[in-house]
Short mmCIF file of C-alpha atoms in Angstrom, two decimals:
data_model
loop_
_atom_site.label_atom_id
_atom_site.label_comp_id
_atom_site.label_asym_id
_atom_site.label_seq_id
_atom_site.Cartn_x
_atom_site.Cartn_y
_atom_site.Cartn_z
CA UNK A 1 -212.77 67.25 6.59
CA UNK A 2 -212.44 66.88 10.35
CA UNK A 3 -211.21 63.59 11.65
CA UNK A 4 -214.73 63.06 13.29
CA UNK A 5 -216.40 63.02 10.04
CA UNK A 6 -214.39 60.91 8.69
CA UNK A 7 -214.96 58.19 11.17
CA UNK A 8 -218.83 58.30 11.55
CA UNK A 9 -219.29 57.97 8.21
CA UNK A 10 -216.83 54.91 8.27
CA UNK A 11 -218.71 53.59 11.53
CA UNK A 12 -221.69 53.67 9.52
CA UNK A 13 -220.49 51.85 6.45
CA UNK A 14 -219.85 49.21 8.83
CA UNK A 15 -222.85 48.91 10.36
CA UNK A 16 -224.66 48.92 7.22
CA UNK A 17 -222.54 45.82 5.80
CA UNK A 18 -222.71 43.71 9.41
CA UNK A 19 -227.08 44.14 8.62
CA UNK A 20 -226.67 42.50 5.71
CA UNK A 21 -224.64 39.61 6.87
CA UNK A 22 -226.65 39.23 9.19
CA UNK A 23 -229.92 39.60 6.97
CA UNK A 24 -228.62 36.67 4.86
CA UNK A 25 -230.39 32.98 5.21
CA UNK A 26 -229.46 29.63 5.12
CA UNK A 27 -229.71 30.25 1.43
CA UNK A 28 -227.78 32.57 0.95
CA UNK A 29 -224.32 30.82 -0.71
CA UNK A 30 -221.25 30.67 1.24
CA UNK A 31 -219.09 32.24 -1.58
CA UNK A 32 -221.07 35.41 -1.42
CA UNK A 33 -221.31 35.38 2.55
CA UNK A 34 -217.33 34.80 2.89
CA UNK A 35 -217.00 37.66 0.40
CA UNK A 36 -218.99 40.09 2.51
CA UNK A 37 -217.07 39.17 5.52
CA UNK A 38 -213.30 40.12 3.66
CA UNK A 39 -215.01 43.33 2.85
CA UNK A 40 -215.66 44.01 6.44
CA UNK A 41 -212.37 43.11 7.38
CA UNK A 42 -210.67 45.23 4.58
CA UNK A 43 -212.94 48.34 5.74
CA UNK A 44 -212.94 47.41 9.47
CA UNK A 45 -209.15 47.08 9.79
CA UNK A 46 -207.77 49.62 8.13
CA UNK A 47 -210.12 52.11 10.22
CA UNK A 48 -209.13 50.68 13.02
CA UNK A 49 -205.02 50.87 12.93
CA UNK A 50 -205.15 54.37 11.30
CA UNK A 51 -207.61 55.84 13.85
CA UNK A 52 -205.62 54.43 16.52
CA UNK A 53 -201.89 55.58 15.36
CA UNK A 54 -203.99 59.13 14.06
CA UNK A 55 -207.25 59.41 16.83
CA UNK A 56 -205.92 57.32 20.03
CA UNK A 57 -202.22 57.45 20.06
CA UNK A 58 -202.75 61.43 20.08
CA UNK A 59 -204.86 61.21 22.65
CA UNK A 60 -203.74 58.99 25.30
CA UNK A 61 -200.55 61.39 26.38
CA UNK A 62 -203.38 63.71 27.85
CA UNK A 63 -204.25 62.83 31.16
CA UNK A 64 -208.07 63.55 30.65
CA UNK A 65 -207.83 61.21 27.61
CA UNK A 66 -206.04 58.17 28.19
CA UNK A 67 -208.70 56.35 30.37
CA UNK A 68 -211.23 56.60 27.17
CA UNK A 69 -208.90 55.92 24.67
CA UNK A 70 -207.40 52.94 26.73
CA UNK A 71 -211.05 51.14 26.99
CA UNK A 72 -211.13 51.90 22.78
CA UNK A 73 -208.17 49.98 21.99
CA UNK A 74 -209.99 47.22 24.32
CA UNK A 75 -213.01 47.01 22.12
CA UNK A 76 -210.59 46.98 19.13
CA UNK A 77 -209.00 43.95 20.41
CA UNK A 78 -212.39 42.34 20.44
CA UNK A 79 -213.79 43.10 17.85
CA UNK A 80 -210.84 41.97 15.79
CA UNK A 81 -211.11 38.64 17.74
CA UNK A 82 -214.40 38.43 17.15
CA UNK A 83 -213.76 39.34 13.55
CA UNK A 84 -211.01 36.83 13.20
CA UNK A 85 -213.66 34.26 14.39
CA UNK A 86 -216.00 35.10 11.92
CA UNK A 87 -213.54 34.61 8.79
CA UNK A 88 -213.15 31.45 9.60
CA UNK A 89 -216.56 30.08 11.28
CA UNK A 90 -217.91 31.65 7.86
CA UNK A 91 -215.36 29.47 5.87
CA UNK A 92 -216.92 26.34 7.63
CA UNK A 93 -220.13 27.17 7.97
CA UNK A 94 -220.04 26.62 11.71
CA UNK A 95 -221.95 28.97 13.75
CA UNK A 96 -221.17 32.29 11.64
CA UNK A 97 -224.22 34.10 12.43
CA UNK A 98 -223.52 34.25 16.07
CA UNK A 99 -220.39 35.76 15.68
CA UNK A 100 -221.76 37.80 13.35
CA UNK A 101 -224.28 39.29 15.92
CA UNK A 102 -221.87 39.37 18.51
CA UNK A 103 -219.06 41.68 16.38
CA UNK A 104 -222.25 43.93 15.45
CA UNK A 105 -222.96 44.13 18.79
CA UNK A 106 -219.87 44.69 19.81
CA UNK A 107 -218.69 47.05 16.98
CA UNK A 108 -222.29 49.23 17.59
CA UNK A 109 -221.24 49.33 21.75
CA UNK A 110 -217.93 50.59 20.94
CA UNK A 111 -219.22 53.04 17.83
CA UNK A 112 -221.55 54.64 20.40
CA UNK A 113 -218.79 55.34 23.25
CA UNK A 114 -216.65 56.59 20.90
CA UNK A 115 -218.65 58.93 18.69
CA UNK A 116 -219.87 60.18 22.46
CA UNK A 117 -217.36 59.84 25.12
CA UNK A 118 -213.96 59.75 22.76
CA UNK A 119 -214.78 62.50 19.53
CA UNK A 120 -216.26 64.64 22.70
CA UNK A 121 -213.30 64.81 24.55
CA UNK A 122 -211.02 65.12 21.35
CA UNK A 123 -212.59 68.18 20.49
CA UNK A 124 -212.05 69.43 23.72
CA UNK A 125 -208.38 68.46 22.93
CA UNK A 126 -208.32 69.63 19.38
CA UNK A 127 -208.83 72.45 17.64
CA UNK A 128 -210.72 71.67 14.40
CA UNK A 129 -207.85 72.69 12.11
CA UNK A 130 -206.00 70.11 13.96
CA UNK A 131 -208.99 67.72 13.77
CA UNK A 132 -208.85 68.18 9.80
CA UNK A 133 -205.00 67.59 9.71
CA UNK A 134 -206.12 64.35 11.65
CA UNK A 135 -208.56 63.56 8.69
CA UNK A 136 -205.94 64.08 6.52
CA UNK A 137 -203.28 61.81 7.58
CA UNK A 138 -205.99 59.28 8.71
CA UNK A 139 -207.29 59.34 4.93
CA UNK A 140 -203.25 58.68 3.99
CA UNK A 141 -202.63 55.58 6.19
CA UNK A 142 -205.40 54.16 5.66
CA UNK A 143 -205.08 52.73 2.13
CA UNK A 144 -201.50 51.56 3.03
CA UNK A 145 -202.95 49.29 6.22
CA UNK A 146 -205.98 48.02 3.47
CA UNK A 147 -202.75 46.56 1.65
CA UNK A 148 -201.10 44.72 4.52
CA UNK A 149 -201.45 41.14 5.94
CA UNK A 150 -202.86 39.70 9.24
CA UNK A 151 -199.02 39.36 10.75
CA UNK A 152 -198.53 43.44 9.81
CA UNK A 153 -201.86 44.64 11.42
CA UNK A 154 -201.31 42.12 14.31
CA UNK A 155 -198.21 43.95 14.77
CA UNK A 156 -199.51 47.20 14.49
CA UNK A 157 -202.18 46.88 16.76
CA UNK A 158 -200.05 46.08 19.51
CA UNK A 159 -197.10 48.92 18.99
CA UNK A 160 -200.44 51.14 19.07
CA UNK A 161 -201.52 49.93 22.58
CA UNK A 162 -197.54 49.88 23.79
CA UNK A 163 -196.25 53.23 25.26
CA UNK A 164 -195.01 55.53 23.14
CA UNK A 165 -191.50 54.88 24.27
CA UNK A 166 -192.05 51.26 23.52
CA UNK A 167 -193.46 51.58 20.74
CA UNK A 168 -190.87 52.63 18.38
CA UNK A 169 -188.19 50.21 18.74
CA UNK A 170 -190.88 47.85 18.54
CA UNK A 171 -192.04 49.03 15.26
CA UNK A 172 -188.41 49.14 14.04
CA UNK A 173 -187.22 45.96 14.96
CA UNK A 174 -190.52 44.50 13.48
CA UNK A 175 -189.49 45.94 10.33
CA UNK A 176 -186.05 45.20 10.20
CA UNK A 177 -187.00 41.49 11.18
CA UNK A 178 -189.60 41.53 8.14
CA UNK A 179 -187.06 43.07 5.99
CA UNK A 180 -184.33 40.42 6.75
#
């Protein structure tokens, strides 16, 4: 399955579980609210760090390309924040459902450019036998990211957005310092 596919079905998983957080009521216990949030994050940042190092970091070495995929790792930032923000206003009970509509909001901004302005100029980029070798390795990193802690994904996020040449010696010396 092409990389595209992949992702829009994702993007609407998403979607579908930020609606019902944000269909729940004052009535609605915390326990099963805070449990709704972890499964966003465990589907929301896993997508994110494997379509970036699959999606984005293949992208942004073509001129054409890096200007989109540059804004995308943007909105990841803030929706991550934003996400961040809800975990623990959700915790205390303080003003979750405003983050809440600000992440969906957010998240449904960012789904939009990308499924229109990104996936359209990646196929212009990609041939769709490349595009399912994408969807391949995407659907192989993902699980591993699912598995990994806020420090790991932190770290990910931000060899992803570092150039290329940057990027791996920060990766390695992120490992070796986890390692040791």
């Amino acid at each position: 399955m092409e990389i595209y596919e992949i992702l829009k079905s994702e993007h609407a998983e998403v979607r579908e579980m930020l609606s019902r957080l944000i269909n729940f009521n004052s009535e609605t216990s915390a326990d099963i609210r805070n449990a709704l949030i972890s499964e966003i994050r465990d589907a929301l940042v896993p997508h994110s760090r494997a379509e970036e190092a699959v999606l984005y970091n293949s992208m942004r070495e073509v001129e054409q390309a890096s200007e989109l995929v540059a804004h995308g790792y943007t909105e990841h930032v803030q929706a991550e924040t934003l996400l961040r923000a809800l975990q623990v206003t959700g915790k205390i009970d303080a003003g979750w459902m405003m983050t809440a509509k600000n992440l969906k909001s957010a998240l449904e901004h960012h789904i939009a450019e990308e499924e229109g302005k990104i996936f359209s100029a990646a196929q212009q980029i990609f041939t769709p036998q490349e595009a399912e070798m994408m969807g391949a390795a995407y659907e192989g990193l993902k699980p591993r990211i699912k598995d990994e802690g806020i420090m790991a994904t932190t770290i990910e996020l931000i060899a992803n957005v570092m150039p290329p040449r940057l990027s791996k010696v920060f990766r390695s010396y992120n490992l070796e310092s986890r390692i040791s």
